Tab-separated table of C-alpha atoms in Angstrom:
chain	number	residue	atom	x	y	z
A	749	UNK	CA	98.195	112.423	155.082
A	750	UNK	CA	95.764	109.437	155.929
A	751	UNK	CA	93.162	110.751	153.654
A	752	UNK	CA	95.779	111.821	150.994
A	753	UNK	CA	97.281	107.910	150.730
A	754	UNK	CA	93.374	106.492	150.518
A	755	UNK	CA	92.374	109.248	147.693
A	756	UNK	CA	95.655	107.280	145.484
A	757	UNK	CA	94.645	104.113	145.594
A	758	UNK	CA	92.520	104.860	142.922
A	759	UNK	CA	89.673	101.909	143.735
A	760	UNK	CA	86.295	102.237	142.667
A	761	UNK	CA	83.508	100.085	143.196
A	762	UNK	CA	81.544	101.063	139.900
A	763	UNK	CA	81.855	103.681	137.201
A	764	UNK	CA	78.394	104.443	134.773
A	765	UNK	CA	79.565	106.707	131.820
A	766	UNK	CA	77.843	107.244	128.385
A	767	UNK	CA	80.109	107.388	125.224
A	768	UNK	CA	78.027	107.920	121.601
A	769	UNK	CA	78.844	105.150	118.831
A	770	UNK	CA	78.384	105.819	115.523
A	771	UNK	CA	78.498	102.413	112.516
A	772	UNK	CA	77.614	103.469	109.021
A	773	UNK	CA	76.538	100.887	106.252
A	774	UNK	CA	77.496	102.328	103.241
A	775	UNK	CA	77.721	100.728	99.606
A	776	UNK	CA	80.904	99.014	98.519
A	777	UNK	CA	82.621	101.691	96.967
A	778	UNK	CA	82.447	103.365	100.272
A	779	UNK	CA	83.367	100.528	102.533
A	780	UNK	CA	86.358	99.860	104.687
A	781	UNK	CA	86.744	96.991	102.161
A	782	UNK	CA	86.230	98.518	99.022
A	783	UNK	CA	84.796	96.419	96.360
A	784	UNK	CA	84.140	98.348	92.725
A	785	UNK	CA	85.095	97.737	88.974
A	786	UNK	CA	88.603	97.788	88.200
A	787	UNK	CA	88.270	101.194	86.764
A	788	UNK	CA	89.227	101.714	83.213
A	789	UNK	CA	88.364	98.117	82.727
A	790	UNK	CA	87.580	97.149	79.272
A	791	UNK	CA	85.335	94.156	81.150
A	792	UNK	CA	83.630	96.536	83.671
A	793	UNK	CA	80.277	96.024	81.761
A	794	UNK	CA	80.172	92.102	83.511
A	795	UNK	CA	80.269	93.752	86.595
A	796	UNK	CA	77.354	95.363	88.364
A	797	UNK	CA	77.140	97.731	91.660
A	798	UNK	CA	73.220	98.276	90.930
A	799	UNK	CA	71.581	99.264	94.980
A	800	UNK	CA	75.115	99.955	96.031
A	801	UNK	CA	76.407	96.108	96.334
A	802	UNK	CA	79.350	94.461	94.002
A	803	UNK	CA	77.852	91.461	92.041
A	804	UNK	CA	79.014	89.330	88.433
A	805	UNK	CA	77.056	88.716	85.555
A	806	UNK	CA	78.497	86.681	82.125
A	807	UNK	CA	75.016	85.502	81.015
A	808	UNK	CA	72.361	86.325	78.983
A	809	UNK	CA	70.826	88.592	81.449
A	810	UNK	CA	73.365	91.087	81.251
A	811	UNK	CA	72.126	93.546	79.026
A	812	UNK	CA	75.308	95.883	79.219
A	813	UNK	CA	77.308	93.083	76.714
A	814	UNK	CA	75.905	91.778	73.016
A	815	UNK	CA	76.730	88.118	73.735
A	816	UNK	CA	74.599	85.280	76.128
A	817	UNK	CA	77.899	83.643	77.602
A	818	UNK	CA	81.452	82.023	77.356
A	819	UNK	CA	82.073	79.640	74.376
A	820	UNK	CA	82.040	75.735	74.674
A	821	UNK	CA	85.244	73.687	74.825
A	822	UNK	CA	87.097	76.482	75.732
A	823	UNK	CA	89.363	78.503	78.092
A	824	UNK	CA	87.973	82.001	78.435
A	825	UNK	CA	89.714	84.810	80.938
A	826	UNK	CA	88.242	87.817	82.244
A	827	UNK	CA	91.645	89.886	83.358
A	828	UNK	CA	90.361	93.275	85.636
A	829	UNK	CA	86.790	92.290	86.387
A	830	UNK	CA	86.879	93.695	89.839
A	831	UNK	CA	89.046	95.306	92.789
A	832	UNK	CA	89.189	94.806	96.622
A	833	UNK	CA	90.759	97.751	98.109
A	834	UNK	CA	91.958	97.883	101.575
A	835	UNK	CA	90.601	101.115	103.281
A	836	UNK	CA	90.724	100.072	106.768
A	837	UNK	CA	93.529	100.930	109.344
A	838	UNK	CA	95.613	97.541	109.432
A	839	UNK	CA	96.991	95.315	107.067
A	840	UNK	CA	94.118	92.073	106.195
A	841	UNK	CA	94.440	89.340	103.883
A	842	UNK	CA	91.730	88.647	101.424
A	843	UNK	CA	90.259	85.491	99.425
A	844	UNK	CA	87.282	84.016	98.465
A	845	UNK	CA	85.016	80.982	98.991
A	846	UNK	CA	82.115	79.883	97.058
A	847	UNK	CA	79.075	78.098	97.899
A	848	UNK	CA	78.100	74.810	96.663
A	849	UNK	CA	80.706	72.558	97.915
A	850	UNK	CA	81.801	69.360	96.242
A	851	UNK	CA	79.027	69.466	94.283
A	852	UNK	CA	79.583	73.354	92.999
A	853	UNK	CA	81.351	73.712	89.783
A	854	UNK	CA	84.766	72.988	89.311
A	855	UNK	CA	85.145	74.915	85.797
A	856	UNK	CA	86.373	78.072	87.021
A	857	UNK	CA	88.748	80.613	89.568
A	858	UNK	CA	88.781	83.658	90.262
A	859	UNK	CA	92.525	84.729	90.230
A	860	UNK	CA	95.319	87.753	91.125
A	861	UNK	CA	98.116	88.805	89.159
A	862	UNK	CA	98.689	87.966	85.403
A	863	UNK	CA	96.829	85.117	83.741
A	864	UNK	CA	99.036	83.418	80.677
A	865	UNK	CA	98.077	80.351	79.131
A	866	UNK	CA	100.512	77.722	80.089
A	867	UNK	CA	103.031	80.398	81.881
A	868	UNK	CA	101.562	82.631	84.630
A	869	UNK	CA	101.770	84.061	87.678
A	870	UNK	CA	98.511	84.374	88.705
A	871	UNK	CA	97.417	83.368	92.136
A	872	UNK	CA	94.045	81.066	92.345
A	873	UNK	CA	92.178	83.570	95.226
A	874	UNK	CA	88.936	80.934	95.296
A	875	UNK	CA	87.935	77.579	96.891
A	876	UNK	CA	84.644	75.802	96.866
A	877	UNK	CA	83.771	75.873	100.641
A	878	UNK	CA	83.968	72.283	100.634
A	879	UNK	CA	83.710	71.958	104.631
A	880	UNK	CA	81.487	74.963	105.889
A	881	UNK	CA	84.441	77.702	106.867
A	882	UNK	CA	88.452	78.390	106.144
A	883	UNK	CA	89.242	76.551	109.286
A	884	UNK	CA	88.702	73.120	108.211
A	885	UNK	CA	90.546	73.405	104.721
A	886	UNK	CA	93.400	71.897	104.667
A	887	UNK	CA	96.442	70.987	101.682
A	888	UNK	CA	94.873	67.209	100.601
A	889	UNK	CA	93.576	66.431	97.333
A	890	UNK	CA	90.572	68.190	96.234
A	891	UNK	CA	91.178	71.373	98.060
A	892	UNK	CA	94.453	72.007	97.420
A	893	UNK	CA	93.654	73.489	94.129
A	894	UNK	CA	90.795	76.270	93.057
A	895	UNK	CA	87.416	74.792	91.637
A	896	UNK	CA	88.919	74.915	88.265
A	897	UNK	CA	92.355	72.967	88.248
A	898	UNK	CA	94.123	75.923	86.272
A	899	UNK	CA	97.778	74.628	87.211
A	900	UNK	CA	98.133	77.956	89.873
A	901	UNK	CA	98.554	77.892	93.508
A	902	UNK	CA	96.005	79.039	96.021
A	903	UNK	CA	96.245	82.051	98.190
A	904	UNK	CA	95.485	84.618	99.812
A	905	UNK	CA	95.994	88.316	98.955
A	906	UNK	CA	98.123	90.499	101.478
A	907	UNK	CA	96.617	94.269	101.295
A	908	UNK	CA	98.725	96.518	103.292
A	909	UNK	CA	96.592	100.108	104.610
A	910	UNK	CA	95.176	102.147	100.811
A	911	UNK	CA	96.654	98.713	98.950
A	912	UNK	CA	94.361	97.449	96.422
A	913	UNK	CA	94.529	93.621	93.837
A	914	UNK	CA	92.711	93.516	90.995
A	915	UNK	CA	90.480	89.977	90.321
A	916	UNK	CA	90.108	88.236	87.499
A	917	UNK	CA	87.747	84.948	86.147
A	918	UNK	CA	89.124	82.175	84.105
A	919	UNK	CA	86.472	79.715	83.118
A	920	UNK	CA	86.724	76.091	81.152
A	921	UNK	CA	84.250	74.418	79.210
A	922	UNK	CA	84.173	70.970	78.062
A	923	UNK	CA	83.267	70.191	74.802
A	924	UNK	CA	79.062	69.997	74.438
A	925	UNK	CA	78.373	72.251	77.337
A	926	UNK	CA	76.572	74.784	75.599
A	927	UNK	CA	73.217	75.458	76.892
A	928	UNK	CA	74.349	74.753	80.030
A	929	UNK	CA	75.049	76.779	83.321
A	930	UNK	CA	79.065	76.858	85.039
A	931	UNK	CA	77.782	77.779	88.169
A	932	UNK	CA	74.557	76.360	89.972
A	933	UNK	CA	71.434	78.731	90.278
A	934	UNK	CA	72.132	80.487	93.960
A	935	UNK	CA	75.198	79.782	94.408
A	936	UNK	CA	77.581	82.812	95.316
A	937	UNK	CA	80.755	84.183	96.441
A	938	UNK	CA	81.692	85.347	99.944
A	939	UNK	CA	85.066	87.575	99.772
A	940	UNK	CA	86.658	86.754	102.873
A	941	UNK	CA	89.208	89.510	104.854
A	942	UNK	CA	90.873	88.828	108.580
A	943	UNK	CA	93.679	90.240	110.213
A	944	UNK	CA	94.880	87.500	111.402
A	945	UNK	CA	97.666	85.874	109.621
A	946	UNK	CA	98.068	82.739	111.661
A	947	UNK	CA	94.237	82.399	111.399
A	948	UNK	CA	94.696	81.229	107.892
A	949	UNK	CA	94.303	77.725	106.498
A	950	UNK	CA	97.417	75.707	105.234
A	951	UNK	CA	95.873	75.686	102.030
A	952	UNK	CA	95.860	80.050	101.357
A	953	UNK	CA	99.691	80.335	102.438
A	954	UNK	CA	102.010	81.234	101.636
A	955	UNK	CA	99.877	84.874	100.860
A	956	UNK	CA	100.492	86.496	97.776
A	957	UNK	CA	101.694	90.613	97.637
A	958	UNK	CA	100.373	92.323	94.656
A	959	UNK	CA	102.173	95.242	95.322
């Protein structure tokens, strides 16, 4: 009985064992956050997935389209460009931030839902990254809008488990800015997913459901 009683206590003083652990890097099409071309998309050719890895190009290095870039003095939208597709095993919540800071361009969004001129519903899912990381951004002034003051709130995007929201571009030009570049040379996009709901700055709620 003694020995039975000190066999249920069920201390240890160490335990060694060996599990295996197995992370793949795949491409983005692959990945628990799927990034690809909105398929059927008649602007898939401004997106590329060249070496496996999601990137945007409306210049004149994009040989896949006839023209060099968007027009001056104008409001051009790129509905569909690409997709972020949830593929993990939670629900996340998605947006984007963009290098470059206050001095980054401020001609431009990338956007969810449906862009109208002057009536829409679209959801502004970019912010310059005006202080280094979502923590710090907050609803005053400058940051409560995207880079391009399009008139649309900001968000983020809910994905539930296999959900999926289509991104789009709207960019503005002013008048004489052709010949010249919307976005400065390196700077980039960093699509952004958490968990975490509460984690998220004042200035991406409330989130926005595309489904």
């Amino acid at each position: 009985m003694g020995a039975g009683g000190a066999l249920g206590t069920g201390a240890f003083t160490s335990v060694s064992a060996d599990r295996s652990v197995q992370v793949n890097v795949v491409d983005d099409a692959s990945a628990y956050l799927r990034l690809v071309p909105v398929p059927g998309s008649g602007n898939a050719a401004y997106v590329n997935t060249d070496g496996g890895t999601l990137s945007i190009d409306i210049s004149d290095g994009n040989d896949n389209v006839l023209g060099n870039g968007v027009n001056p003095n104008a409001t051009t939208v790129f509905d569909d460009l690409f997709r972020i597709e949830n593929q993990g095993t939670q629900t996340i919540y998605v947006w984007i931030l963009e290098s470059g800071g206050r001095n980054g361009s401020k001609r431009h969004a990338f956007y969810a839902g449906s862009w109208e001129q002057g009536g829409t519903s679209a959801r502004a899912i970019s912010l310059a990254d005006y202080n280094n990381g979502v923590g710090t951004l907050k609803r005053d002034g400058r940051q409560r809008q995207p880079q391009f003051d399009a008139g649309i709130d900001t968000a983020a995007v809910e994905l539930g488990v296999g959900e999926f929201v289509d991104v789009g571009l709207v960019v503005d030009t002013p008048e004489g800015s052709a010949g010249s570049a919307i976005l400065k040379d390196g700077q980039t996009m960093t699509i952004n997913a958490t968990a975490d709901r509460e984690g998220l700055a004042d200035v991406f709620t409330p989130v926005y459901d595309p489904s």
